PDB file of C-alpha atoms in Angstrom:
ATOM      1  CA  MET L 956    -119.609-101.086  35.304  1.00 50.00           C
ATOM      2  CA  THR L 957    -116.457-100.524  36.959  1.00 52.00           C
ATOM      3  CA  ARG L 958    -117.435 -97.628  39.843  1.00 57.00           C
ATOM      4  CA  ILE L 959    -114.724 -94.693  39.663  1.00 50.00           C
ATOM      5  CA  PRO L 960    -114.036 -93.869  43.474  1.00 56.00           C
ATOM      6  CA  SER L 961    -114.862 -90.162  44.689  1.00 59.00           C
ATOM      7  CA  LEU L 962    -112.436 -87.748  46.106  1.00 56.00           C
ATOM      8  CA  HIS L 963    -112.647 -86.462  49.840  1.00 60.00           C
ATOM      9  CA  PRO L 964    -113.317 -82.815  49.401  1.00 65.00           C
ATOM     10  CA  ARG L 965    -110.247 -82.181  51.380  1.00 63.00           C
ATOM     11  CA  LYS L 966    -107.974 -84.557  49.147  1.00 63.00           C
ATOM     12  CA  ALA L 967    -109.729 -82.647  46.180  1.00 59.00           C
ATOM     13  CA  LEU L 968    -108.761 -79.279  47.341  1.00 60.00           C
ATOM     14  CA  ALA L 969    -105.476 -80.633  48.120  1.00 58.00           C
ATOM     15  CA  MET L 970    -104.683 -81.972  44.773  1.00 60.00           C
ATOM     16  CA  LEU L 971    -105.876 -78.517  43.073  1.00 57.00           C
ATOM     17  CA  ALA L 972    -103.580 -76.931  45.618  1.00 57.00           C
ATOM     18  CA  LEU L 973    -101.058 -78.580  44.384  1.00 61.00           C
ATOM     19  CA  VAL L 974    -101.379 -77.979  40.838  1.00 52.00           C
ATOM     20  CA  LEU L 975    -102.123 -73.917  41.219  1.00 57.00           C
ATOM     21  CA  CYS L 976     -98.783 -74.429  43.071  1.00 55.00           C
ATOM     22  CA  ALA L 977     -96.824 -76.216  40.554  1.00 48.00           C
ATOM     23  CA  GLY L 978     -98.338 -73.956  37.826  1.00 48.00           C
ATOM     24  CA  GLY L 979     -97.409 -70.597  39.939  1.00 54.00           C
ATOM     25  CA  VAL L 980     -93.947 -71.961  40.242  1.00 46.00           C
ATOM     26  CA  ALA L 981     -93.439 -72.601  36.339  1.00 46.00           C
ATOM     27  CA  HIS L 982     -94.795 -69.051  35.813  1.00 48.00           C
ATOM     28  CA  ALA L 983     -92.438 -67.512  38.300  1.00 53.00           C
ATOM     29  CA  GLN L 984     -89.467 -69.553  36.392  1.00 53.00           C
ATOM     30  CA  GLN L 985     -90.504 -67.897  33.381  1.00 62.00           C
ATOM     31  CA  GLU L 986     -90.994 -64.819  34.830  1.00 61.00           C
ATOM     32  CA  ALA L 987     -87.713 -64.440  36.071  1.00 71.00           C
ATOM     33  CA  LEU L 988     -85.891 -65.455  32.860  1.00 85.00           C
ATOM     34  CA  PRO L 989     -84.178 -62.652  30.831  1.00 93.00           C
ATOM     35  CA  ALA L 990     -86.176 -61.011  28.499  1.00 95.00           C
ATOM     36  CA  GLY L 991     -84.972 -62.436  25.036  1.00 97.00           C
ATOM     37  CA  ALA L 992     -84.907 -66.083  26.928  1.00 97.00           C
ATOM     38  CA  ARG L 993     -88.860 -65.766  27.844  1.00 97.00           C
ATOM     39  CA  LEU L 994     -89.443 -64.422  24.422  1.00 97.00           C
ATOM     40  CA  TYR L 995     -87.974 -67.211  22.961  1.00 97.00           C
ATOM     41  CA  LEU L 996     -90.164 -69.726  24.503  1.00 97.00           C
ATOM     42  CA  ASP L 997     -92.488 -69.869  22.323  1.00 94.00           C
ATOM     43  CA  CYS L 998     -90.256 -69.785  19.341  1.00 96.00           C
ATOM     44  CA  GLY L 999     -88.439 -73.018  20.639  1.00 97.00           C
ATOM     45  CA  ALA L1000     -91.788 -74.916  20.445  1.00 95.00           C
ATOM     46  CA  CYS L1001     -91.064 -74.745  16.518  1.00 96.00           C
ATOM     47  CA  HIS L1002     -87.123 -73.923  16.308  1.00 97.00           C
ATOM     48  CA  GLY L1003     -85.955 -75.818  19.178  1.00 97.00           C
ATOM     49  CA  LYS L1004     -84.175 -74.577  22.318  1.00 97.00           C
ATOM     50  CA  ASP L1005     -81.005 -74.405  20.572  1.00 97.00           C
ATOM     51  CA  GLY L1006     -82.393 -72.628  17.407  1.00 97.00           C
ATOM     52  CA  GLY L1007     -81.527 -76.069  15.568  1.00 97.00           C
ATOM     53  CA  GLY L1008     -84.743 -76.016  13.464  1.00 97.00           C
ATOM     54  CA  VAL L1009     -85.584 -79.374  12.044  1.00 97.00           C
ATOM     55  CA  ALA L1010     -83.483 -81.458   9.898  1.00 97.00           C
ATOM     56  CA  ASP L1011     -85.777 -81.839   6.949  1.00 97.00           C
ATOM     57  CA  GLY L1012     -86.104 -77.958   6.329  1.00 96.00           C
ATOM     58  CA  SER L1013     -89.611 -77.710   7.594  1.00 95.00           C
ATOM     59  CA  VAL L1014     -88.127 -75.205  10.092  1.00 97.00           C
ATOM     60  CA  PRO L1015     -85.189 -73.321   9.427  1.00 97.00           C
ATOM     61  CA  ALA L1016     -82.004 -73.494  11.952  1.00 97.00           C
ATOM     62  CA  ILE L1017     -81.645 -69.750  13.507  1.00 97.00           C
ATOM     63  CA  GLY L1018     -79.293 -70.104  16.317  1.00 97.00           C
ATOM     64  CA  GLY L1019     -76.196 -68.252  15.971  1.00 95.00           C
ATOM     65  CA  GLN L1020     -77.501 -65.682  13.172  1.00 95.00           C
ATOM     66  CA  PRO L1021     -76.452 -62.203  13.784  1.00 94.00           C
ATOM     67  CA  ALA L1022     -79.322 -60.386  15.556  1.00 95.00           C
ATOM     68  CA  GLU L1023     -79.612 -57.644  13.069  1.00 94.00           C
ATOM     69  CA  ALA L1024     -80.395 -60.035  10.524  1.00 94.00           C
ATOM     70  CA  LEU L1025     -82.777 -61.657  12.429  1.00 96.00           C
ATOM     71  CA  ILE L1026     -84.432 -58.312  13.340  1.00 96.00           C
ATOM     72  CA  ALA L1027     -84.725 -57.409  10.209  1.00 94.00           C
ATOM     73  CA  ALA L1028     -86.158 -60.837   9.644  1.00 94.00           C
ATOM     74  CA  LEU L1029     -89.064 -60.045  12.180  1.00 96.00           C
ATOM     75  CA  GLU L1030     -89.619 -56.919  11.105  1.00 95.00           C
ATOM     76  CA  ASP L1031     -90.110 -58.228   7.560  1.00 93.00           C
ATOM     77  CA  PHE L1032     -92.812 -60.951   9.195  1.00 94.00           C
ATOM     78  CA  ARG L1033     -94.606 -58.255  11.121  1.00 94.00           C
ATOM     79  CA  ALA L1034     -94.933 -55.749   7.946  1.00 92.00           C
ATOM     80  CA  SER L1035     -95.881 -58.873   5.874  1.00 90.00           C
ATOM     81  CA  ARG L1036     -93.247 -58.190   3.293  1.00 90.00           C
ATOM     82  CA  ARG L1037     -92.528 -61.629   3.629  1.00 89.00           C
ATOM     83  CA  GLN L1038     -95.613 -64.518   3.826  1.00 84.00           C
ATOM     84  CA  ASP L1039     -95.495 -67.245   6.292  1.00 88.00           C
ATOM     85  CA  LEU L1040     -98.577 -67.769   8.631  1.00 89.00           C
ATOM     86  CA  ARG L1041     -96.698 -69.281  11.606  1.00 91.00           C
ATOM     87  CA  MET L1042     -94.022 -66.388  11.839  1.00 93.00           C
ATOM     88  CA  ARG L1043     -96.728 -63.490  11.054  1.00 91.00           C
ATOM     89  CA  HIS L1044     -98.578 -64.981  13.974  1.00 92.00           C
ATOM     90  CA  PHE L1045     -95.526 -65.460  16.333  1.00 93.00           C
ATOM     91  CA  SER L1046     -93.885 -62.265  15.345  1.00 94.00           C
ATOM     92  CA  ASP L1047     -96.916 -59.905  15.734  1.00 94.00           C
ATOM     93  CA  PRO L1048     -97.704 -57.348  18.593  1.00 94.00           C
ATOM     94  CA  GLN L1049     -99.742 -59.900  20.783  1.00 92.00           C
ATOM     95  CA  HIS L1050     -96.682 -61.990  21.101  1.00 93.00           C
ATOM     96  CA  LEU L1051     -93.639 -59.423  20.375  1.00 95.00           C
ATOM     97  CA  ALA L1052     -94.988 -56.185  21.539  1.00 94.00           C
ATOM     98  CA  ASP L1053     -92.461 -53.587  20.302  1.00 96.00           C
ATOM     99  CA  THR L1054     -88.807 -52.872  18.615  1.00 96.00           C
ATOM    100  CA  ALA L1055     -87.325 -53.696  22.333  1.00 97.00           C
ATOM    101  CA  GLU L1056     -89.003 -57.131  22.513  1.00 97.00           C
ATOM    102  CA  VAL L1057     -87.846 -58.309  18.637  1.00 97.00           C
ATOM    103  CA  ALA L1058     -84.238 -56.987  19.566  1.00 97.00           C
ATOM    104  CA  ALA L1059     -84.434 -58.993  23.253  1.00 98.00           C
ATOM    105  CA  VAL L1060     -85.445 -62.131  21.444  1.00 98.00           C
ATOM    106  CA  ALA L1061     -83.115 -61.616  18.322  1.00 97.00           C
ATOM    107  CA  GLY L1062     -79.991 -61.156  20.815  1.00 97.00           C
ATOM    108  CA  TYR L1063     -80.988 -64.076  22.557  1.00 98.00           C
ATOM    109  CA  ILE L1064     -80.998 -66.244  19.467  1.00 98.00           C
ATOM    110  CA  ALA L1065     -77.825 -65.365  18.207  1.00 96.00           C
ATOM    111  CA  THR L1066     -76.332 -66.397  21.164  1.00 97.00           C
ATOM    112  CA  LEU L1067     -77.575 -70.093  21.096  1.00 97.00           C
ATOM    113  CA  ARG L1068     -75.346 -72.673  19.238  1.00 95.00           C
ATOM    114  CA  ARG L1069     -76.748 -75.874  17.746  1.00 94.00           C
ATOM    115  CA  SER L1070     -76.095 -79.344  19.234  1.00 93.00           C
ATOM    116  CA  ALA L1071     -77.243 -81.265  15.763  1.00 94.00           C
ATOM    117  CA  PRO L1072     -75.752 -80.905  12.069  1.00 95.00           C
ATOM    118  CA  ALA L1073     -78.181 -79.552   9.612  1.00 97.00           C
ATOM    119  CA  GLY L1074     -80.082 -81.744   7.420  1.00 98.00           C
ATOM    120  CA  THR L1075     -78.107 -82.457   4.061  1.00 98.00           C
ATOM    121  CA  GLY L1076     -78.864 -83.754   0.429  1.00 97.00           C
ATOM    122  CA  ASP L1077     -77.596 -87.009  -0.983  1.00 97.00           C
ATOM    123  CA  GLY L1078     -73.770 -86.064  -1.345  1.00 97.00           C
ATOM    124  CA  ARG L1079     -73.423 -86.930  -4.621  1.00 96.00           C
ATOM    125  CA  ASP L1080     -72.990 -83.210  -6.216  1.00 97.00           C
ATOM    126  CA  LEU L1081     -71.061 -81.474  -4.131  1.00 98.00           C
ATOM    127  CA  LYS L1082     -68.483 -80.214  -6.248  1.00 98.00           C
ATOM    128  CA  ARG L1083     -71.012 -78.936  -8.620  1.00 98.00           C
ATOM    129  CA  GLY L1084     -72.820 -77.443  -6.165  1.00 98.00           C
ATOM    130  CA  GLU L1085     -69.963 -75.278  -4.496  1.00 98.00           C
ATOM    131  CA  ALA L1086     -68.977 -74.309  -8.342  1.00 98.00           C
ATOM    132  CA  LEU L1087     -72.316 -72.976  -8.716  1.00 98.00           C
ATOM    133  CA  PHE L1088     -72.714 -71.265  -5.486  1.00 97.00           C
ATOM    134  CA  ARG L1089     -69.427 -69.741  -6.167  1.00 96.00           C
ATOM    135  CA  GLY L1090     -70.310 -68.867  -9.637  1.00 96.00           C
ATOM    136  CA  ARG L1091     -74.022 -67.433  -8.880  1.00 95.00           C
ATOM    137  CA  CYS L1092     -74.433 -66.647  -5.292  1.00 94.00           C
ATOM    138  CA  ALA L1093     -71.293 -65.758  -3.582  1.00 93.00           C
ATOM    139  CA  SER L1094     -71.387 -61.958  -4.916  1.00 91.00           C
ATOM    140  CA  CYS L1095     -74.481 -61.855  -2.446  1.00 90.00           C
ATOM    141  CA  HIS L1096     -73.878 -64.523   0.225  1.00 92.00           C
ATOM    142  CA  GLY L1097     -70.085 -64.833   0.443  1.00 92.00           C
ATOM    143  CA  ARG L1098     -67.904 -67.309  -0.543  1.00 92.00           C
ATOM    144  CA  ALA L1099     -68.653 -69.476   2.423  1.00 94.00           C
ATOM    145  CA  GLY L1100     -72.409 -68.616   2.714  1.00 94.00           C
ATOM    146  CA  GLU L1101     -71.116 -66.672   5.998  1.00 93.00           C
ATOM    147  CA  ALA L1102     -73.267 -64.264   7.975  1.00 87.00           C
ATOM    148  CA  ARG L1103     -73.179 -60.368   7.459  1.00 79.00           C
ATOM    149  CA  GLU L1104     -73.932 -57.459   9.607  1.00 72.00           C
ATOM    150  CA  MET L1105     -74.606 -55.038   6.973  1.00 73.00           C
ATOM    151  CA  PRO L1106     -76.769 -55.112   5.130  1.00 81.00           C
ATOM    152  CA  PRO L1107     -78.283 -57.986   7.478  1.00 83.00           C
ATOM    153  CA  ARG L1108     -77.962 -61.159   5.992  1.00 86.00           C
ATOM    154  CA  ARG L1109     -78.344 -64.682   7.636  1.00 90.00           C
ATOM    155  CA  ALA L1110     -75.710 -67.515   7.214  1.00 95.00           C
ATOM    156  CA  LEU L1111     -76.730 -70.026   4.646  1.00 96.00           C
ATOM    157  CA  ALA L1112     -73.649 -71.972   5.487  1.00 97.00           C
ATOM    158  CA  GLY L1113     -74.959 -75.121   8.084  1.00 97.00           C
ATOM    159  CA  GLN L1114     -78.680 -74.376   6.909  1.00 98.00           C
ATOM    160  CA  HIS L1115     -81.034 -77.555   6.355  1.00 98.00           C
ATOM    161  CA  ALA L1116     -80.710 -78.307   2.622  1.00 98.00           C
ATOM    162  CA  GLY L1117     -84.393 -78.521   2.553  1.00 97.00           C
ATOM    163  CA  TYR L1118     -84.564 -75.142   3.575  1.00 96.00           C
ATOM    164  CA  ILE L1119     -82.927 -73.368   1.160  1.00 96.00           C
ATOM    165  CA  VAL L1120     -84.173 -75.601  -1.879  1.00 96.00           C
ATOM    166  CA  ARG L1121     -87.677 -74.699  -0.393  1.00 93.00           C
ATOM    167  CA  LYS L1122     -86.675 -70.785  -0.240  1.00 91.00           C
ATOM    168  CA  MET L1123     -85.271 -70.750  -3.587  1.00 91.00           C
ATOM    169  CA  THR L1124     -88.178 -72.574  -5.439  1.00 89.00           C
ATOM    170  CA  GLU L1125     -91.190 -71.538  -3.408  1.00 83.00           C
ATOM    171  CA  GLY L1126     -90.709 -68.099  -1.717  1.00 74.00           C
ATOM    172  CA  GLY L1127     -91.556 -66.961   1.451  1.00 66.00           C
ATOM    173  CA  ILE L1128     -89.068 -64.531   1.435  1.00 77.00           C
ATOM    174  CA  THR L1129     -89.504 -60.903   0.139  1.00 80.00           C
ATOM    175  CA  ALA L1130     -91.126 -60.225  -3.100  1.00 81.00           C
ATOM    176  CA  ALA L1131     -88.026 -59.024  -4.734  1.00 82.00           C
ATOM    177  CA  GLN L1132     -85.905 -61.845  -3.171  1.00 84.00           C
ATOM    178  CA  ALA L1133     -88.382 -64.493  -4.490  1.00 83.00           C
ATOM    179  CA  ARG L1134     -88.035 -63.165  -8.028  1.00 87.00           C
ATOM    180  CA  ARG L1135     -84.475 -63.050  -8.126  1.00 87.00           C
ATOM    181  CA  HIS L1136     -84.426 -66.315  -6.705  1.00 90.00           C
ATOM    182  CA  ALA L1137     -87.093 -68.249  -8.564  1.00 90.00           C
ATOM    183  CA  SER L1138     -85.614 -67.045 -11.710  1.00 91.00           C
ATOM    184  CA  LEU L1139     -82.094 -68.405 -10.556  1.00 93.00           C
ATOM    185  CA  ALA L1140     -83.709 -71.953  -9.420  1.00 94.00           C
ATOM    186  CA  ARG L1141     -85.522 -71.678 -13.127  1.00 94.00           C
ATOM    187  CA  GLU L1142     -81.823 -71.314 -14.766  1.00 95.00           C
ATOM    188  CA  LEU L1143     -80.121 -74.021 -12.850  1.00 96.00           C
ATOM    189  CA  GLY L1144     -83.081 -76.536 -12.397  1.00 96.00           C
ATOM    190  CA  GLY L1145     -83.865 -79.012  -9.667  1.00 95.00           C
ATOM    191  CA  ALA L1146     -80.789 -80.574  -9.536  1.00 97.00           C
ATOM    192  CA  GLY L1147     -78.640 -77.347  -9.450  1.00 97.00           C
ATOM    193  CA  VAL L1148     -80.540 -76.148  -6.719  1.00 97.00           C
ATOM    194  CA  ALA L1149     -80.459 -79.195  -4.829  1.00 98.00           C
ATOM    195  CA  ALA L1150     -76.509 -79.511  -5.205  1.00 98.00           C
ATOM    196  CA  ILE L1151     -76.021 -75.916  -4.021  1.00 98.00           C
ATOM    197  CA  ALA L1152     -78.324 -76.260  -0.775  1.00 98.00           C
ATOM    198  CA  ASP L1153     -76.345 -79.627   0.015  1.00 98.00           C
ATOM    199  CA  HIS L1154     -73.094 -77.845  -0.408  1.00 98.00           C
ATOM    200  CA  LEU L1155     -74.201 -75.178   1.765  1.00 98.00           C
ATOM    201  CA  SER L1156     -75.564 -77.427   4.518  1.00 98.00           C
ATOM    202  CA  ARG L1157     -72.454 -78.961   5.325  1.00 98.00           C
ATOM    203  CA  LEU L1158     -70.689 -75.770   5.641  1.00 97.00           C
ATOM    204  CA  PRO L1159     -69.716 -74.705   9.551  1.00 94.00           C
ATOM    205  CA  PRO L1160     -72.534 -72.927  11.083  1.00 92.00           C
ATOM    206  CA  PRO L1161     -72.382 -69.389  12.739  1.00 87.00           C
ATOM    207  CA  PRO L1162     -69.862 -69.924  15.308  1.00 80.00           C
TER     208      PRO L1162
END
């Protein structure tokens, strides 16, 4: 059996001090960040440093979305009007203590600019997707899927196609929105929903 040499007590203490010092520096650096940036550190573990999310749609792109729309979404999660276990956890008062912290992190996310393009579909039905979106969705979401400040609405343009499909078919939005989108998804069928999502994913994201 190979014997693992033991450290001299002084060396062990020196190494411990070094680890603790490094941890203290990292903590101090985090504390020095503006409030919104510091609060976003937890969010960035899933959404990415630039708010770009995940291309397969498992995590949405949120960078550049209007602050008011992000605040509305976070408040919906906090009040259980939207159902998502991860978001319910990370928007709770242990992570975002009050409305000031919700506003701070939303304001920071609004400044982020994504570095990677959205995940798209197969590109085979883009004209149909554009026509369906403008005919069935644009009255609420705008002709270009743009963001709106009032009523607060996040941009669909530049969002991952997989995320849009998931929200239209599986819910995870407010109950009233889920009913409207589920009904529309049934009318359009899977191919229609996928075509709309593919079209939106290729539009320019929020500037």
